[in-house]
């Protein structure tokens, strides 16, 4: 599939020098590459640029339905027709159609790869080797390019027998401990992770230029949280800055959004604020056509969106109407509902009014065209709804990729997942916008030791190749 066939209405941001260098590595070679980096370094921008500009036949996939929608790709399980749950050594059944699709891929792009477990990574490797009849080559000769940040998102931990299988067969359940990358032996001459005699070589490249924050002091604090190296001085600065109560909004301003750890906290805050508004509550019901997955979790927006005039809302996707340059809103923009009509919602954003119409999210599926011998990307389902969500509060997980000038961070009884506190703090553009519902505790700063191990090995390989010393704060 040539991605330029599916042009977006959005303008493509200009790549930075480090992004352009990575693009050339991916485009001009057959090397396997893992693109990582701190929040706000432009991983998504690079992925989109590659998808829209590559000359290769690519397939884009992601571990979850919502993540796949965000990159206009397909879920891993759907693309590879892999069984749900542990794959292990079970037989992988492949239809002729699946084999044709997997044979046509030059480059496989995986977004949010940190959520992919080791067993699933090996399942993709086996499926490609089997379909392409090249069982001695990692991924059957397909180039694999992965995007994600293991310091932010982790795979769902296995349970029961699955957990025991992972413990017996893998060093950890993270994607980088899959057998296809087996060995983790640093190769100082090449700067690669030389991952086993029969394994694949992986280039680990970390984008370092942060585009979200400009204050070096705040960047340093976020790095300390990211790597789990928060000193007493840094903790005091964060807690002192966050101890301020969120300001009451002035007329025309939106209240400060709350980022919370749990859905029930978020839903309670949003319901309470919506009920407190005068006027009639109105409900917009989504239209779903085709196989869009089961349950609310598969949908990119609420199937029933309840609104009132005065409601604080967040946009769930970029403005693609081409009515504004720059766009009138982007994914994560906060606004206030001014008027509700049947086919549009008027929202005020920073003093400007915009009319928002329902958006269509398309679920894609790859298919093989024997006539052109290329991959095509077919629309198999559509979800139509206003691209809005109540936004007095949002979960930290769903704030992923968003940017806020101000936010209240509510960690409740404590961060329950590694990287959760880092994700929340790194949504902010500056320390001035931080408001904490309670002081940060040492237990809130959690980093998975397997991530530290892997990233430390990657840094050692890269810096040894460049003849540089390893930064003291890396692992």
Tab-separated table of C-alpha atoms in Angstrom:
chain	number	residue	atom	x	y	z
A	1	UNK	CA	0.000	0.000	0.000
A	2	UNK	CA	1.350	3.400	-0.903
A	3	UNK	CA	0.225	5.600	1.976
A	4	UNK	CA	0.122	8.699	-0.181
A	5	UNK	CA	-3.097	7.284	-1.674
A	6	UNK	CA	-4.792	8.207	1.570
A	7	UNK	CA	-3.893	11.850	1.978
A	8	UNK	CA	-5.045	13.673	5.085
A	9	UNK	CA	-6.684	17.051	5.038
A	10	UNK	CA	-4.261	18.123	7.748
A	11	UNK	CA	-0.980	19.717	6.783
A	12	UNK	CA	2.039	17.602	7.646
A	13	UNK	CA	4.337	19.294	10.194
A	14	UNK	CA	7.904	19.949	9.117
A	15	UNK	CA	10.289	17.400	10.586
A	16	UNK	CA	13.081	18.467	12.896
A	17	UNK	CA	16.633	17.495	12.020
A	18	UNK	CA	16.589	14.452	14.319
A	19	UNK	CA	13.194	13.351	12.992
A	20	UNK	CA	14.412	13.712	9.398
A	21	UNK	CA	17.507	11.627	10.183
A	22	UNK	CA	15.303	8.884	11.612
A	23	UNK	CA	12.956	9.045	8.637
A	24	UNK	CA	15.885	8.460	6.294
A	25	UNK	CA	17.064	5.487	8.386
A	26	UNK	CA	13.619	3.918	8.174
A	27	UNK	CA	12.969	4.773	4.536
A	28	UNK	CA	16.425	4.083	3.052
A	29	UNK	CA	17.264	0.830	4.855
A	30	UNK	CA	15.699	-2.489	5.815
A	31	UNK	CA	16.760	-2.127	9.452
A	32	UNK	CA	14.378	-2.845	12.326
A	33	UNK	CA	13.915	0.371	14.318
A	34	UNK	CA	12.335	1.185	17.660
A	35	UNK	CA	11.525	4.901	17.857
A	36	UNK	CA	11.065	6.061	21.424
A	37	UNK	CA	11.370	9.322	23.322
A	38	UNK	CA	9.947	11.384	26.090
A	39	UNK	CA	6.459	12.837	25.981
A	40	UNK	CA	6.199	15.651	23.438
A	41	UNK	CA	9.203	14.692	21.292
A	42	UNK	CA	7.169	14.084	18.136
A	43	UNK	CA	6.972	10.299	17.786
A	44	UNK	CA	3.465	10.542	16.313
A	45	UNK	CA	4.548	13.268	13.912
A	46	UNK	CA	7.330	11.053	12.573
A	47	UNK	CA	5.010	8.054	12.232
A	48	UNK	CA	2.482	10.104	10.265
A	49	UNK	CA	5.187	11.582	8.051
A	50	UNK	CA	6.541	8.129	7.229
A	51	UNK	CA	3.074	6.709	6.547
A	52	UNK	CA	2.218	9.552	4.183
A	53	UNK	CA	5.578	9.787	2.389
A	54	UNK	CA	7.111	6.321	2.178
A	55	UNK	CA	7.656	4.578	-1.136
A	56	UNK	CA	7.359	1.188	0.576
A	57	UNK	CA	4.292	-0.982	0.919
A	58	UNK	CA	3.457	-0.625	4.575
A	59	UNK	CA	0.877	-1.921	7.004
A	60	UNK	CA	0.220	0.114	10.146
A	61	UNK	CA	-1.103	-1.624	13.244
A	62	UNK	CA	-1.499	-1.141	16.977
A	63	UNK	CA	-2.387	-3.332	19.966
A	64	UNK	CA	-5.804	-1.773	20.707
A	65	UNK	CA	-8.735	-0.629	18.623
A	66	UNK	CA	-8.525	3.012	19.705
A	67	UNK	CA	-4.757	3.118	19.118
A	68	UNK	CA	-5.281	1.638	15.648
A	69	UNK	CA	-7.915	4.272	14.856
A	70	UNK	CA	-5.511	7.032	15.873
A	71	UNK	CA	-2.984	5.933	13.236
A	72	UNK	CA	-5.584	4.914	10.641
A	73	UNK	CA	-4.389	1.333	10.829
A	74	UNK	CA	-5.619	-2.069	11.942
A	75	UNK	CA	-5.316	-3.934	15.221
A	76	UNK	CA	-2.532	-6.479	15.392
A	77	UNK	CA	-4.918	-9.366	16.050
A	78	UNK	CA	-7.155	-8.384	13.151
A	79	UNK	CA	-4.300	-7.899	10.673
A	80	UNK	CA	-2.540	-11.150	11.537
A	81	UNK	CA	-5.690	-13.118	12.416
A	82	UNK	CA	-4.041	-14.205	15.655
A	83	UNK	CA	-6.046	-15.750	18.518
A	84	UNK	CA	-6.889	-13.611	21.539
A	85	UNK	CA	-4.863	-14.535	24.602
A	86	UNK	CA	-1.608	-16.426	24.856
A	87	UNK	CA	-0.334	-17.663	21.489
A	88	UNK	CA	2.651	-19.679	22.773
A	89	UNK	CA	3.413	-22.678	20.530
A	90	UNK	CA	-0.105	-23.184	19.213
A	91	UNK	CA	-0.613	-23.691	15.510
A	92	UNK	CA	-1.197	-20.432	13.623
A	93	UNK	CA	-3.895	-21.033	11.029
A	94	UNK	CA	-3.677	-18.751	8.006
A	95	UNK	CA	-6.098	-18.336	5.149
A	96	UNK	CA	-4.925	-17.656	1.625
A	97	UNK	CA	-6.111	-14.059	1.993
A	98	UNK	CA	-4.058	-13.531	5.155
A	99	UNK	CA	-0.959	-15.045	3.547
A	100	UNK	CA	-1.321	-12.769	0.513
A	101	UNK	CA	-1.560	-9.693	2.738
A	102	UNK	CA	1.456	-10.657	4.861
A	103	UNK	CA	3.460	-11.446	1.722
A	104	UNK	CA	2.799	-7.988	0.279
A	105	UNK	CA	4.179	-6.053	3.266
A	106	UNK	CA	7.576	-4.381	2.912
A	107	UNK	CA	7.467	-2.617	6.264
A	108	UNK	CA	5.315	-3.311	9.302
A	109	UNK	CA	4.683	-0.234	11.484
A	110	UNK	CA	3.580	-0.889	15.072
A	111	UNK	CA	2.358	2.038	17.170
A	112	UNK	CA	2.123	1.964	20.988
A	113	UNK	CA	4.444	-1.037	20.902
A	114	UNK	CA	5.059	-0.738	24.640
A	115	UNK	CA	1.586	-2.259	25.107
A	116	UNK	CA	2.556	-5.321	23.035
A	117	UNK	CA	3.666	-8.264	25.160
A	118	UNK	CA	6.554	-10.580	24.311
A	119	UNK	CA	4.300	-13.482	23.332
A	120	UNK	CA	2.366	-11.358	20.831
A	121	UNK	CA	5.592	-10.009	19.327
A	122	UNK	CA	6.784	-13.574	18.775
A	123	UNK	CA	3.359	-14.435	17.347
A	124	UNK	CA	3.775	-11.747	14.688
A	125	UNK	CA	7.275	-13.029	13.929
A	126	UNK	CA	6.029	-16.620	13.496
A	127	UNK	CA	3.061	-15.550	11.396
A	128	UNK	CA	5.243	-13.594	8.963
A	129	UNK	CA	7.846	-16.345	8.682
A	130	UNK	CA	5.126	-18.912	8.048
A	131	UNK	CA	3.144	-16.848	5.529
A	132	UNK	CA	6.212	-15.808	3.540
A	133	UNK	CA	7.926	-19.221	3.626
A	134	UNK	CA	11.107	-17.654	5.039
A	135	UNK	CA	11.286	-19.376	8.396
A	136	UNK	CA	14.965	-18.660	9.021
A	137	UNK	CA	14.544	-14.873	8.717
A	138	UNK	CA	13.166	-12.747	11.548
A	139	UNK	CA	9.693	-11.508	10.602
A	140	UNK	CA	10.015	-13.388	7.314
A	141	UNK	CA	12.198	-10.623	5.893
A	142	UNK	CA	9.752	-7.803	6.692
A	143	UNK	CA	11.199	-4.575	8.097
A	144	UNK	CA	9.625	-3.779	11.480
A	145	UNK	CA	9.385	-0.173	12.696
A	146	UNK	CA	7.996	0.369	16.185
A	147	UNK	CA	6.902	3.533	17.985
A	148	UNK	CA	6.222	3.947	21.683
A	149	UNK	CA	7.548	4.846	25.103
A	150	UNK	CA	7.874	2.049	27.675
A	151	UNK	CA	8.227	4.692	30.383
A	152	UNK	CA	4.589	5.659	29.738
A	153	UNK	CA	2.489	2.646	28.713
A	154	UNK	CA	2.912	-0.989	29.718
A	155	UNK	CA	1.313	-4.200	28.431
A	156	UNK	CA	-1.505	-5.661	30.496
A	157	UNK	CA	0.179	-8.029	32.991
A	158	UNK	CA	-0.659	-11.694	32.388
A	159	UNK	CA	-2.535	-13.678	35.033
A	160	UNK	CA	-2.888	-17.274	36.121
A	161	UNK	CA	-1.502	-19.903	33.761
A	162	UNK	CA	-0.550	-17.247	31.221
A	163	UNK	CA	1.604	-15.497	33.824
A	164	UNK	CA	3.281	-18.792	34.729
A	165	UNK	CA	3.999	-19.516	31.055
A	166	UNK	CA	5.560	-16.061	30.585
A	167	UNK	CA	7.683	-16.527	33.710
A	168	UNK	CA	8.945	-19.898	32.418
A	169	UNK	CA	9.698	-18.765	28.868
A	170	UNK	CA	10.539	-15.035	28.963
A	171	UNK	CA	12.694	-12.698	30.968
A	172	UNK	CA	9.715	-10.335	31.157
A	173	UNK	CA	6.411	-9.831	29.374
A	174	UNK	CA	7.662	-6.666	27.591
A	175	UNK	CA	7.950	-6.679	23.785
A	176	UNK	CA	11.723	-6.205	23.901
A	177	UNK	CA	12.147	-9.559	25.692
A	178	UNK	CA	10.468	-11.514	22.880
A	179	UNK	CA	12.493	-14.431	21.537
A	180	UNK	CA	12.818	-12.741	18.147
A	181	UNK	CA	14.992	-10.165	19.919
A	182	UNK	CA	16.661	-12.852	22.067
A	183	UNK	CA	20.037	-12.178	23.628
A	184	UNK	CA	20.202	-8.460	24.374
A	185	UNK	CA	23.952	-8.457	23.653
A	186	UNK	CA	25.296	-4.975	23.012
A	187	UNK	CA	27.244	-4.518	19.799
A	188	UNK	CA	29.423	-1.469	20.387
A	189	UNK	CA	30.809	-1.332	16.854
A	190	UNK	CA	27.451	-1.025	15.120
A	191	UNK	CA	25.459	0.727	17.832
A	192	UNK	CA	22.799	-1.975	17.505
A	193	UNK	CA	21.321	-4.215	20.081
A	194	UNK	CA	22.651	-7.471	18.660
A	195	UNK	CA	19.768	-9.584	19.813
A	196	UNK	CA	20.890	-13.155	19.506
A	197	UNK	CA	22.589	-15.273	16.898
A	198	UNK	CA	19.302	-16.053	15.170
A	199	UNK	CA	17.437	-13.012	16.396
A	200	UNK	CA	16.834	-9.676	14.741
A	201	UNK	CA	19.055	-6.619	15.053
A	202	UNK	CA	17.204	-3.670	16.523
A	203	UNK	CA	18.096	-0.006	16.214
A	204	UNK	CA	16.831	1.823	19.308
A	205	UNK	CA	16.546	5.520	18.566
A	206	UNK	CA	15.338	8.049	21.122
A	207	UNK	CA	14.004	11.437	20.042
A	208	UNK	CA	15.326	13.994	22.512
A	209	UNK	CA	14.064	17.380	21.317
A	210	UNK	CA	10.965	18.203	23.379
A	211	UNK	CA	8.340	20.314	21.610
A	212	UNK	CA	5.720	20.479	24.396
A	213	UNK	CA	7.723	22.218	27.148
A	214	UNK	CA	10.217	25.048	26.776
A	215	UNK	CA	11.392	25.528	30.386
A	216	UNK	CA	14.616	23.595	30.975
A	217	UNK	CA	13.996	23.345	34.714
A	218	UNK	CA	10.606	21.689	34.228
A	219	UNK	CA	12.067	19.394	31.565
A	220	UNK	CA	14.699	18.258	34.071
A	221	UNK	CA	12.028	17.535	36.670
A	222	UNK	CA	10.016	15.489	34.179
A	223	UNK	CA	13.136	13.531	33.244
A	224	UNK	CA	13.705	12.741	36.921
A	225	UNK	CA	10.138	11.445	37.231
A	226	UNK	CA	10.491	9.484	33.981
A	227	UNK	CA	13.614	7.667	35.152
A	228	UNK	CA	12.517	7.295	38.793
A	229	UNK	CA	15.291	9.568	40.078
A	230	UNK	CA	13.310	12.200	41.951
A	231	UNK	CA	15.436	13.839	44.632
A	232	UNK	CA	14.023	15.473	47.764
A	233	UNK	CA	14.712	18.875	46.184
A	234	UNK	CA	12.797	18.022	42.990
A	235	UNK	CA	9.899	16.572	44.978
A	236	UNK	CA	9.726	19.733	47.090
A	237	UNK	CA	9.662	21.953	43.997
A	238	UNK	CA	6.880	19.896	42.381
A	239	UNK	CA	4.811	19.764	45.573
A	240	UNK	CA	5.314	23.458	46.323
A	241	UNK	CA	4.249	24.446	42.813
A	242	UNK	CA	1.290	22.047	42.867
A	243	UNK	CA	0.017	23.086	46.294
A	244	UNK	CA	-1.794	26.084	44.812
A	245	UNK	CA	-5.556	25.575	44.459
A	246	UNK	CA	-6.794	25.677	40.890
A	247	UNK	CA	-8.023	29.190	40.092
A	248	UNK	CA	-11.705	29.864	39.642
A	249	UNK	CA	-12.364	30.511	35.965
A	250	UNK	CA	-13.029	34.075	34.927
A	251	UNK	CA	-16.100	34.774	32.783
A	252	UNK	CA	-15.561	33.095	29.445
A	253	UNK	CA	-12.751	30.876	30.741
A	254	UNK	CA	-12.990	27.102	31.134
A	255	UNK	CA	-12.385	25.413	34.490
A	256	UNK	CA	-9.077	23.628	34.957
A	257	UNK	CA	-9.280	19.990	33.837
A	258	UNK	CA	-8.646	17.181	36.345
A	259	UNK	CA	-6.475	14.206	35.386
A	260	UNK	CA	-7.349	11.227	37.595
A	261	UNK	CA	-6.203	7.643	37.883
A	262	UNK	CA	-9.584	5.907	37.749
A	263	UNK	CA	-12.663	5.976	35.522
A	264	UNK	CA	-15.090	6.146	38.437
A	265	UNK	CA	-13.448	9.327	39.744
A	266	UNK	CA	-13.573	10.925	36.299
A	267	UNK	CA	-17.189	9.921	35.656
A	268	UNK	CA	-18.264	11.195	39.072
A	269	UNK	CA	-16.638	14.597	38.507
A	270	UNK	CA	-18.130	14.966	35.029
A	271	UNK	CA	-21.644	13.882	36.131
A	272	UNK	CA	-21.568	16.255	39.099
A	273	UNK	CA	-20.574	19.266	37.008
A	274	UNK	CA	-23.068	18.443	34.257
A	275	UNK	CA	-25.930	18.058	36.762
A	276	UNK	CA	-25.074	21.404	38.352
A	277	UNK	CA	-25.615	23.268	35.077
A	278	UNK	CA	-29.047	24.778	34.417
A	279	UNK	CA	-30.955	23.879	31.303
A	280	UNK	CA	-31.988	20.682	29.567
A	281	UNK	CA	-29.629	17.775	29.076
A	282	UNK	CA	-29.474	16.538	25.494
A	283	UNK	CA	-28.078	13.253	24.211
A	284	UNK	CA	-26.341	12.655	20.895
A	285	UNK	CA	-26.371	8.981	19.912
A	286	UNK	CA	-23.580	7.631	17.761
A	287	UNK	CA	-24.260	5.881	14.471
A	288	UNK	CA	-22.327	2.659	14.033
A	289	UNK	CA	-22.100	0.892	10.673
A	290	UNK	CA	-20.201	-2.325	10.110
A	291	UNK	CA	-18.047	-4.333	12.497
A	292	UNK	CA	-16.593	-1.758	14.839
A	293	UNK	CA	-15.748	-4.047	17.718
A	294	UNK	CA	-17.667	-4.963	20.794
A	295	UNK	CA	-18.459	-2.714	23.700
A	296	UNK	CA	-17.892	0.904	24.600
A	297	UNK	CA	-14.140	0.407	24.963
A	298	UNK	CA	-13.836	-0.183	21.213
A	299	UNK	CA	-15.435	3.167	20.357
A	300	UNK	CA	-13.349	6.327	19.880
A	301	UNK	CA	-16.045	8.474	21.532
A	302	UNK	CA	-19.110	8.032	23.750
A	303	UNK	CA	-21.909	6.092	22.088
A	304	UNK	CA	-24.284	8.391	23.982
A	305	UNK	CA	-22.857	11.879	24.485
A	306	UNK	CA	-24.762	13.850	27.130
A	307	UNK	CA	-24.382	17.625	26.891
A	308	UNK	CA	-25.789	20.873	28.235
A	309	UNK	CA	-25.090	24.471	27.355
A	310	UNK	CA	-22.131	25.438	29.526
A	311	UNK	CA	-20.575	21.968	29.548
A	312	UNK	CA	-16.789	21.768	29.391
A	313	UNK	CA	-15.716	19.478	26.571
A	314	UNK	CA	-12.526	18.161	25.042
A	315	UNK	CA	-12.011	17.552	21.335
A	316	UNK	CA	-11.125	13.965	20.456
A	317	UNK	CA	-9.517	14.569	17.080
A	318	UNK	CA	-7.962	17.323	15.002
A	319	UNK	CA	-9.997	19.727	12.911
A	320	UNK	CA	-9.908	18.403	9.345
A	321	UNK	CA	-12.389	20.864	7.815
A	322	UNK	CA	-9.675	23.137	6.375
A	323	UNK	CA	-11.686	26.124	7.620
A	324	UNK	CA	-8.783	27.390	9.662
A	325	UNK	CA	-5.023	27.751	9.294
A	326	UNK	CA	-3.840	26.787	11.830
A	327	UNK	CA	-6.680	24.322	12.560
A	328	UNK	CA	-9.485	25.677	14.744
A	329	UNK	CA	-8.866	22.900	17.261
A	330	UNK	CA	-6.636	19.882	17.785
A	331	UNK	CA	-6.989	16.626	19.666
A	332	UNK	CA	-7.148	17.649	23.346
A	333	UNK	CA	-8.412	21.228	22.897
A	334	UNK	CA	-10.754	22.297	25.729
A	335	UNK	CA	-13.869	24.391	25.117
A	336	UNK	CA	-17.332	25.255	26.438
A	337	UNK	CA	-20.643	24.336	24.799
A	338	UNK	CA	-22.585	27.467	23.773
A	339	UNK	CA	-25.443	26.012	21.764
A	340	UNK	CA	-26.779	22.576	20.840
A	341	UNK	CA	-28.588	21.998	17.564
A	342	UNK	CA	-29.564	18.740	15.954
A	343	UNK	CA	-26.665	18.562	13.545
A	344	UNK	CA	-24.051	20.755	15.216
A	345	UNK	CA	-22.706	21.907	18.568
A	346	UNK	CA	-21.345	25.426	18.986
A	347	UNK	CA	-18.243	25.448	21.193
A	348	UNK	CA	-16.321	28.434	22.505
A	349	UNK	CA	-12.529	28.049	22.386
A	350	UNK	CA	-10.464	30.880	23.876
A	351	UNK	CA	-13.133	33.443	23.070
A	352	UNK	CA	-13.780	32.150	19.543
A	353	UNK	CA	-16.945	30.253	18.581
A	354	UNK	CA	-16.785	27.220	16.296
A	355	UNK	CA	-19.577	25.009	14.979
A	356	UNK	CA	-18.731	21.339	15.405
A	357	UNK	CA	-20.384	18.691	13.260
A	358	UNK	CA	-20.328	14.905	13.772
A	359	UNK	CA	-17.082	13.262	12.726
A	360	UNK	CA	-16.632	9.862	11.124
A	361	UNK	CA	-14.050	7.429	12.428
A	362	UNK	CA	-13.229	4.686	9.953
A	363	UNK	CA	-12.023	1.226	10.842
A	364	UNK	CA	-9.706	-0.141	8.179
A	365	UNK	CA	-8.737	-3.597	7.061
A	366	UNK	CA	-5.886	-4.454	4.736
A	367	UNK	CA	-6.548	-6.543	1.631
A	368	UNK	CA	-4.410	-7.772	-1.245
A	369	UNK	CA	-5.102	-6.644	-4.807
A	370	UNK	CA	-3.803	-9.393	-7.119
A	371	UNK	CA	-4.173	-7.155	-10.153
A	372	UNK	CA	-1.749	-4.503	-8.928
A	373	UNK	CA	0.019	-6.846	-6.488
A	374	UNK	CA	-0.331	-4.219	-3.787
A	375	UNK	CA	-2.057	-3.812	-0.460
A	376	UNK	CA	-5.239	-1.819	-0.300
A	377	UNK	CA	-6.805	-0.372	2.828
A	378	UNK	CA	-10.553	-0.910	2.886
A	379	UNK	CA	-13.097	0.740	5.182
A	380	UNK	CA	-15.015	-2.003	7.004
A	381	UNK	CA	-16.830	0.054	9.638
A	382	UNK	CA	-17.739	3.625	10.505
A	383	UNK	CA	-18.491	5.338	13.810
A	384	UNK	CA	-20.168	8.734	13.592
A	385	UNK	CA	-20.398	11.018	16.618
A	386	UNK	CA	-19.508	14.542	17.701
A	387	UNK	CA	-15.738	14.503	18.372
A	388	UNK	CA	-16.324	15.704	21.935
A	389	UNK	CA	-16.142	14.316	25.462
A	390	UNK	CA	-17.100	15.877	28.783
A	391	UNK	CA	-13.849	17.248	30.139
A	392	UNK	CA	-14.056	18.596	33.613
A	393	UNK	CA	-12.045	15.433	34.206
A	394	UNK	CA	-10.326	12.741	32.121
A	395	UNK	CA	-8.326	9.656	33.045
A	396	UNK	CA	-4.557	9.929	32.915
A	397	UNK	CA	-4.549	7.064	30.435
A	398	UNK	CA	-6.895	8.909	28.051
A	399	UNK	CA	-4.878	12.089	28.422
A	400	UNK	CA	-2.058	10.305	26.581
A	401	UNK	CA	-0.834	12.478	23.736
A	402	UNK	CA	-2.749	15.553	24.934
A	403	UNK	CA	-1.285	18.917	25.989
A	404	UNK	CA	-2.709	21.188	28.692
A	405	UNK	CA	-1.659	24.603	29.976
A	406	UNK	CA	-3.214	23.817	33.387
A	407	UNK	CA	-4.450	20.660	35.073
A	408	UNK	CA	-5.337	19.284	38.486
A	409	UNK	CA	-3.577	15.945	38.935
A	410	UNK	CA	-5.503	13.621	41.234
A	411	UNK	CA	-3.527	10.475	42.023
A	412	UNK	CA	-6.097	9.382	44.611
A	413	UNK	CA	-4.784	6.574	46.780
A	414	UNK	CA	-1.693	6.362	44.611
A	415	UNK	CA	-0.379	5.714	41.109
A	416	UNK	CA	-1.101	2.047	40.404
A	417	UNK	CA	0.955	1.618	37.223
A	418	UNK	CA	4.553	2.436	36.301
A	419	UNK	CA	4.796	5.654	34.344
A	420	UNK	CA	1.361	6.939	35.377
A	421	UNK	CA	2.671	9.961	37.286
A	422	UNK	CA	5.078	10.799	34.467
A	423	UNK	CA	2.272	10.690	31.893
A	424	UNK	CA	0.146	13.048	34.014
A	425	UNK	CA	2.883	15.584	34.719
A	426	UNK	CA	4.215	15.570	31.166
A	427	UNK	CA	0.841	16.658	29.747
A	428	UNK	CA	1.564	20.151	31.093
A	429	UNK	CA	3.387	22.832	29.159
A	430	UNK	CA	4.915	24.404	32.268
A	431	UNK	CA	5.252	24.054	36.031
A	432	UNK	CA	2.993	27.096	36.450
A	433	UNK	CA	0.034	24.995	35.268
A	434	UNK	CA	0.465	22.241	37.875
A	435	UNK	CA	-2.153	21.770	40.587
A	436	UNK	CA	-1.961	18.685	42.807
A	437	UNK	CA	-4.950	17.313	44.722
A	438	UNK	CA	-2.419	16.041	47.269
A	439	UNK	CA	1.384	16.081	47.531
A	440	UNK	CA	3.349	13.568	45.488
A	441	UNK	CA	4.635	10.602	47.473
A	442	UNK	CA	7.717	8.473	46.766
A	443	UNK	CA	5.385	5.558	45.982
A	444	UNK	CA	3.833	7.594	43.139
A	445	UNK	CA	7.124	7.546	41.213
A	446	UNK	CA	7.154	4.084	39.668
A	447	UNK	CA	9.434	2.802	36.915
A	448	UNK	CA	9.441	-0.802	35.742
A	449	UNK	CA	12.936	-2.262	36.342
A	450	UNK	CA	12.742	-4.214	33.075
A	451	UNK	CA	12.303	-0.929	31.199
A	452	UNK	CA	15.307	0.529	33.011
A	453	UNK	CA	17.372	-2.540	32.085
A	454	UNK	CA	16.413	-2.448	28.402
A	455	UNK	CA	16.815	1.291	27.935
A	456	UNK	CA	20.146	1.258	29.784
A	457	UNK	CA	21.420	-1.424	27.381
A	458	UNK	CA	20.209	0.644	24.437
A	459	UNK	CA	21.977	3.755	25.728
A	460	UNK	CA	25.186	1.823	26.324
A	461	UNK	CA	25.122	0.437	22.779
A	462	UNK	CA	24.417	3.806	21.195
A	463	UNK	CA	26.947	5.745	23.253
A	464	UNK	CA	29.644	3.102	22.908
A	465	UNK	CA	29.198	3.280	19.140
A	466	UNK	CA	29.472	7.066	19.254
A	467	UNK	CA	32.460	6.937	21.603
A	468	UNK	CA	30.533	8.825	24.254
A	469	UNK	CA	30.045	8.193	27.929
A	470	UNK	CA	26.669	7.104	29.277
A	471	UNK	CA	24.813	9.996	30.947
A	472	UNK	CA	24.723	9.559	34.710
A	473	UNK	CA	20.948	9.782	34.823
A	474	UNK	CA	20.347	6.972	32.354
A	475	UNK	CA	19.581	3.912	34.461
